[in-house]
XYZ file of C-alpha atoms in Angstrom:
384
model
C 39.491 -120.745 243.180
C 42.758 -118.858 242.827
C 42.978 -115.386 244.327
C 43.838 -112.511 242.000
C 47.429 -112.259 243.292
C 48.059 -115.889 242.312
C 46.742 -115.553 238.781
C 48.483 -114.614 235.602
C 45.498 -112.540 234.492
C 44.465 -111.238 231.089
C 45.619 -107.778 232.201
C 49.098 -109.128 232.923
C 49.040 -110.804 229.492
C 48.139 -107.494 227.823
C 50.882 -105.723 229.771
C 53.338 -108.326 228.474
C 52.338 -107.346 224.922
C 52.865 -103.675 225.813
C 56.319 -104.496 227.206
C 57.230 -106.345 224.023
C 56.094 -103.431 221.834
C 58.143 -100.997 223.930
C 61.188 -103.291 223.704
C 60.989 -103.437 219.892
C 60.250 -99.722 219.418
C 63.102 -98.689 221.733
C 65.645 -100.715 219.743
C 64.062 -99.652 216.444
C 64.310 -95.918 217.174
C 67.958 -96.307 218.191
C 68.818 -98.181 214.995
C 66.943 -95.578 212.923
C 68.862 -92.822 214.718
C 72.171 -94.553 213.995
C 71.273 -94.720 210.296
C 70.438 -91.005 210.395
C 73.845 -90.265 211.888
C 75.469 -92.272 209.091
C 73.501 -90.260 206.508
C 74.744 -87.051 208.141
C 78.312 -88.449 208.230
C 78.377 -88.323 212.045
C 80.157 -91.645 212.278
C 81.172 -91.378 215.938
C 77.576 -90.801 217.020
C 76.398 -93.649 214.780
C 79.058 -96.006 216.113
C 78.321 -95.287 219.771
C 74.557 -95.531 219.232
C 74.934 -98.945 217.581
C 77.496 -100.036 220.185
C 74.979 -99.653 223.017
C 72.267 -101.431 221.013
C 74.602 -104.362 220.303
C 75.860 -104.494 223.911
C 72.315 -104.844 225.247
C 71.396 -107.435 222.636
C 74.586 -109.470 223.047
C 74.463 -109.758 226.828
C 70.735 -110.510 226.942
C 71.208 -113.279 224.321
C 74.096 -114.815 226.285
C 72.106 -115.007 229.511
C 68.910 -116.091 227.783
C 70.651 -119.043 226.105
C 72.507 -119.971 229.301
C 69.253 -120.019 231.260
C 67.573 -122.166 228.616
C 70.454 -124.636 228.942
C 70.144 -124.558 232.744
C 66.427 -125.335 232.444
C 67.198 -128.307 230.194
C 69.511 -129.720 232.867
C 67.065 -129.017 235.710
C 65.584 -132.243 237.064
C 62.455 -130.449 238.299
C 61.539 -128.496 235.189
C 62.802 -131.178 232.787
C 62.546 -134.536 234.630
C 62.653 -136.564 231.383
C 65.946 -134.995 230.309
C 64.551 -133.888 226.959
C 66.853 -132.012 224.577
C 64.248 -129.324 224.081
C 62.897 -126.456 226.155
C 59.640 -124.642 225.429
C 59.322 -127.035 222.490
C 62.540 -125.707 220.901
C 65.611 -127.836 220.210
C 69.119 -126.781 221.181
C 70.064 -126.154 217.534
C 67.114 -123.849 216.948
C 67.865 -122.037 220.215
C 71.433 -121.402 219.063
C 70.230 -119.964 215.749
C 67.632 -117.752 217.466
C 70.154 -116.339 219.924
C 72.876 -115.825 217.313
C 70.436 -113.621 215.388
C 69.402 -111.726 218.533
C 65.949 -113.292 218.804
C 66.330 -114.966 222.210
C 64.284 -112.383 224.116
C 61.697 -112.346 221.321
C 61.357 -116.144 221.571
C 60.791 -115.825 225.315
C 58.068 -113.243 224.712
C 56.471 -115.571 222.165
C 56.548 -118.531 224.550
C 55.136 -116.492 227.450
C 52.379 -114.908 225.364
C 51.403 -118.215 223.741
C 51.272 -120.129 227.006
C 49.730 -117.184 228.840
C 46.908 -116.966 226.301
C 46.079 -120.643 226.807
C 46.102 -120.327 230.608
C 44.095 -117.107 230.794
C 41.533 -118.598 228.418
C 41.269 -121.823 230.418
C 37.936 -122.479 232.130
C 37.729 -124.170 235.562
C 36.404 -127.401 233.905
C 39.545 -127.765 231.806
C 41.863 -128.622 234.729
C 42.045 -129.038 238.483
C 42.738 -126.151 240.848
C 46.203 -127.562 241.560
C 47.064 -127.741 237.858
C 45.879 -124.172 237.341
C 47.938 -123.006 240.314
C 51.051 -124.665 238.906
C 50.426 -123.218 235.427
C 49.990 -119.678 236.763
C 53.088 -120.009 238.935
C 55.109 -121.292 235.975
C 53.998 -118.281 233.925
C 55.217 -115.949 236.658
C 58.585 -117.757 236.574
C 58.794 -117.238 232.800
C 57.882 -113.574 233.244
C 60.527 -113.184 235.958
C 63.307 -114.558 233.731
C 62.173 -112.179 231.001
C 62.087 -109.237 233.414
C 65.707 -109.904 234.435
C 66.796 -109.929 230.796
C 64.868 -106.704 230.172
C 66.592 -105.097 233.174
C 70.014 -106.048 231.775
C 69.053 -104.646 228.374
C 67.662 -101.432 229.866
C 70.903 -100.538 231.662
C 73.248 -101.743 228.937
C 71.358 -100.074 226.089
C 68.610 -97.645 227.146
C 70.417 -95.850 230.010
C 73.731 -95.274 228.133
C 71.723 -94.352 225.037
C 69.781 -91.753 226.983
C 73.039 -90.292 228.311
C 74.662 -90.235 224.866
C 71.753 -88.569 223.075
C 71.218 -86.115 225.937
C 74.872 -85.108 225.793
C 74.736 -84.623 221.996
C 71.547 -82.527 222.173
C 72.768 -80.361 225.070
C 76.224 -79.879 223.572
C 74.842 -78.862 220.161
C 71.920 -76.921 221.723
C 69.556 -78.511 219.217
C 68.159 -81.924 218.429
C 66.276 -83.810 215.754
C 62.912 -85.534 216.153
C 64.600 -88.929 215.999
C 66.947 -88.005 218.840
C 64.026 -86.958 221.024
C 62.122 -90.138 220.151
C 65.172 -92.219 221.053
C 65.463 -90.473 224.430
C 61.741 -90.761 225.189
C 61.554 -94.465 224.416
C 64.816 -95.121 226.298
C 63.345 -93.360 229.321
C 60.097 -95.341 229.165
C 61.966 -98.614 228.630
C 64.008 -97.987 231.789
C 60.842 -97.170 233.741
C 59.032 -100.242 232.471
C 62.001 -102.553 233.145
C 62.380 -101.300 236.724
C 58.752 -101.792 237.719
C 58.282 -105.024 235.764
C 61.435 -106.540 237.278
C 60.493 -105.492 240.786
C 56.934 -106.790 240.618
C 57.673 -110.021 238.697
C 60.489 -111.166 240.923
C 58.634 -110.464 244.144
C 55.568 -112.234 242.800
C 57.546 -115.306 241.739
C 58.968 -116.085 245.188
C 56.431 -117.689 247.537
C 57.830 -116.217 250.777
C 58.186 -112.676 249.451
C 55.253 -110.311 249.547
C 54.330 -108.883 246.162
C 54.788 -105.163 245.600
C 51.324 -103.599 245.907
C 50.085 -101.660 242.913
C 49.042 -98.038 243.180
C 50.880 -95.669 245.512
C 53.811 -97.956 246.552
C 54.639 -98.730 242.919
C 54.280 -95.047 241.933
C 56.575 -93.879 244.760
C 59.150 -96.577 243.988
C 59.113 -95.617 240.306
C 59.419 -91.921 241.207
C 62.413 -92.670 243.437
C 64.204 -94.659 240.751
C 63.447 -92.402 237.796
C 64.289 -89.156 239.606
C 67.595 -90.413 241.000
C 68.603 -92.028 237.689
C 67.580 -89.002 235.594
C 69.378 -86.510 237.825
C 72.486 -88.721 237.717
C 72.382 -89.000 233.911
C 71.996 -85.210 233.658
C 75.047 -84.799 235.901
C 77.055 -87.162 233.724
C 76.005 -85.198 230.636
C 77.271 -81.948 232.209
C 80.608 -83.594 232.954
C 80.835 -84.762 229.329
C 80.030 -81.221 228.125
C 82.781 -79.967 230.401
C 85.225 -82.390 228.778
C 84.813 -85.437 226.578
C 87.591 -87.012 228.663
C 85.003 -87.382 231.429
C 84.064 -90.572 229.580
C 87.313 -92.038 230.926
C 86.137 -91.238 234.459
C 82.831 -93.016 233.727
C 84.717 -96.112 232.543
C 86.831 -96.019 235.714
C 83.664 -95.701 237.792
C 82.230 -98.761 236.028
C 85.439 -100.706 236.732
C 85.239 -99.664 240.390
C 81.637 -100.846 240.680
C 82.459 -104.092 238.874
C 85.387 -104.730 241.211
C 83.158 -104.030 244.211
C 80.628 -106.582 242.910
C 83.393 -109.129 242.333
C 84.668 -108.702 245.912
C 81.203 -109.580 247.200
C 81.656 -113.099 245.750
C 78.305 -113.255 243.997
C 76.929 -116.676 243.005
C 74.212 -115.800 240.529
C 75.425 -117.871 237.561
C 76.164 -121.550 236.977
C 79.643 -120.922 235.520
C 82.588 -118.687 236.386
C 82.660 -117.033 232.956
C 78.989 -116.058 233.138
C 79.493 -114.825 236.693
C 82.176 -112.400 235.504
C 79.819 -111.088 232.794
C 77.077 -110.743 235.390
C 79.388 -108.775 237.676
C 80.295 -106.459 234.791
C 76.585 -105.909 234.069
C 75.910 -105.122 237.730
C 78.812 -102.659 237.552
C 76.973 -100.837 234.760
C 73.727 -100.807 236.766
C 75.538 -99.421 239.812
C 76.909 -96.634 237.652
C 73.335 -95.386 237.241
C 71.408 -96.574 240.309
C 71.720 -98.528 243.537
C 71.429 -102.287 243.204
C 71.420 -104.772 246.072
C 73.831 -107.380 244.790
C 73.624 -109.957 247.585
C 70.026 -109.588 248.770
C 71.154 -108.558 252.265
C 70.260 -105.629 254.507
C 71.908 -102.691 252.763
C 70.952 -99.577 254.681
C 74.583 -98.564 255.193
C 75.642 -99.348 251.615
C 72.610 -97.570 250.186
C 73.295 -94.499 252.351
C 76.959 -94.378 251.240
C 75.957 -94.888 247.617
C 73.456 -92.028 247.542
C 75.801 -89.677 249.426
C 78.347 -90.347 246.664
C 75.587 -89.955 244.083
C 74.558 -86.616 245.604
C 78.155 -85.359 245.607
C 78.426 -86.052 241.866
C 75.122 -84.252 241.271
C 76.459 -81.204 243.133
C 79.969 -81.298 241.676
C 78.955 -81.463 238.000
C 77.017 -78.122 237.885
C 79.593 -76.388 240.091
C 82.488 -77.417 237.844
C 80.610 -76.333 234.728
C 79.810 -72.957 236.311
C 83.464 -72.396 237.245
C 85.127 -73.693 234.084
C 82.547 -72.803 231.433
C 80.644 -69.716 232.639
C 79.401 -69.093 229.066
C 77.075 -72.098 229.550
C 74.998 -70.146 232.081
C 71.591 -70.729 230.460
C 72.181 -74.450 230.075
C 73.515 -74.643 233.615
C 70.464 -72.895 235.060
C 67.959 -75.219 233.393
C 69.829 -78.496 233.847
C 71.015 -77.562 237.336
C 67.428 -76.997 238.480
C 66.415 -80.355 237.005
C 69.299 -82.091 238.767
C 68.533 -80.440 242.096
C 64.793 -81.046 241.863
C 65.270 -84.639 240.713
C 67.738 -85.383 243.508
C 65.493 -83.989 246.250
C 62.340 -85.626 244.891
C 64.092 -88.934 244.260
C 65.760 -89.176 247.669
C 62.550 -88.041 249.369
C 60.640 -90.784 247.565
C 63.350 -93.287 248.542
C 62.942 -92.449 252.239
C 59.143 -92.484 252.011
C 59.077 -95.821 250.215
C 61.416 -97.724 252.536
C 59.935 -96.250 255.711
C 56.246 -96.719 254.988
C 55.533 -98.560 251.718
C 58.172 -101.275 251.303
C 56.524 -104.756 251.388
C 57.920 -106.998 254.104
C 58.662 -110.678 253.843
C 55.782 -113.007 254.513
C 56.099 -115.173 257.565
C 56.864 -118.791 256.753
C 53.840 -121.053 256.749
C 53.703 -123.982 259.162
C 53.294 -126.416 256.288
C 55.390 -126.162 253.164
C 53.386 -125.561 250.016
C 53.125 -128.733 247.945
C 55.362 -128.743 244.884
C 57.645 -125.992 246.182
C 59.842 -127.970 248.534
C 62.714 -127.922 246.054
C 64.124 -125.045 244.110
C 64.179 -124.985 240.333
C 67.097 -123.152 238.727
C 64.691 -120.418 237.662
C 63.539 -119.968 241.272
C 67.162 -119.900 242.442
C 67.982 -117.120 239.962
C 65.068 -115.093 241.252
C 65.918 -115.650 244.908
C 69.552 -114.588 244.426
C 68.684 -111.704 242.133
C 65.885 -110.215 244.253
C 66.446 -106.904 245.992
C 65.002 -106.505 249.515
């Protein structure tokens, strides 16, 4: 009998549905907000809102299609060399991804196959077959979690910053703006935890992140540091809209840094450059271990720089725009509290709660001697 950690359970299946609903609602509220801006003749706000939605969709479709093609060429996952994957031909895949339905098709495939596996009784298959089916489902979920992470930082995080800046600058906001920010926030939170747990679970020699307190502390660390950083960026934008140029330069710096690390995540050079640009965006908002190596020094430098931005933004606003005193008091307290709580949670998590690698077993697990391309993506992509 499979232990609970090795099973793609009915609870995990239900959580996949919840993740899909959140994904759709987050995009839907942003599109609805863009249409509202158009109705109010705020064309800049509408354009930027749609730009972030399209950026997240475009990049996630590119990687989704590329990974489908990789799986078709993989001798382990497709030993017969069939021109289909998940029962879908290449032509249909192209159409689905052109119309932005690549991630939706992955959700459909995972939910359909997951329902069959979670409903399977022990008499229907051998223990080895069930083990392989559950492991395959975790691989599908891991690919999906990576795509969701890309989408969260290309769409939800910039969207949260944009709408927060507009609301703070105008000192008022509509219901749709608040809904957009709330769902963007929850989508980021969900993507972070889902990515972390799925990837760790999908690699046999990596210990899964325990649920409960470790997951809560990790989520608190990420959300507090990201939120305080986004608030700092919003203050800089209120100080001057030209601060957006500084954010673009920061993204270019982070992208260049990623490029200099010579990452090897993708199967082609063009995709690798896109991946490095995406990682540059992620690094603009939070720390991300690009190479899967020990990063204590890099993480320390990153969060010192992060902290300096969080201190500089309120100070500059206080000096250059003293009339914004009320806004500064409220947002400054949130930035300070978020920074302290986030960094405290970071230290607590990595000192006491971070799961360590499992020791290698004497005998290699049957069927896992070779690496599928999906497993390789997860191994390279996994943070320590």
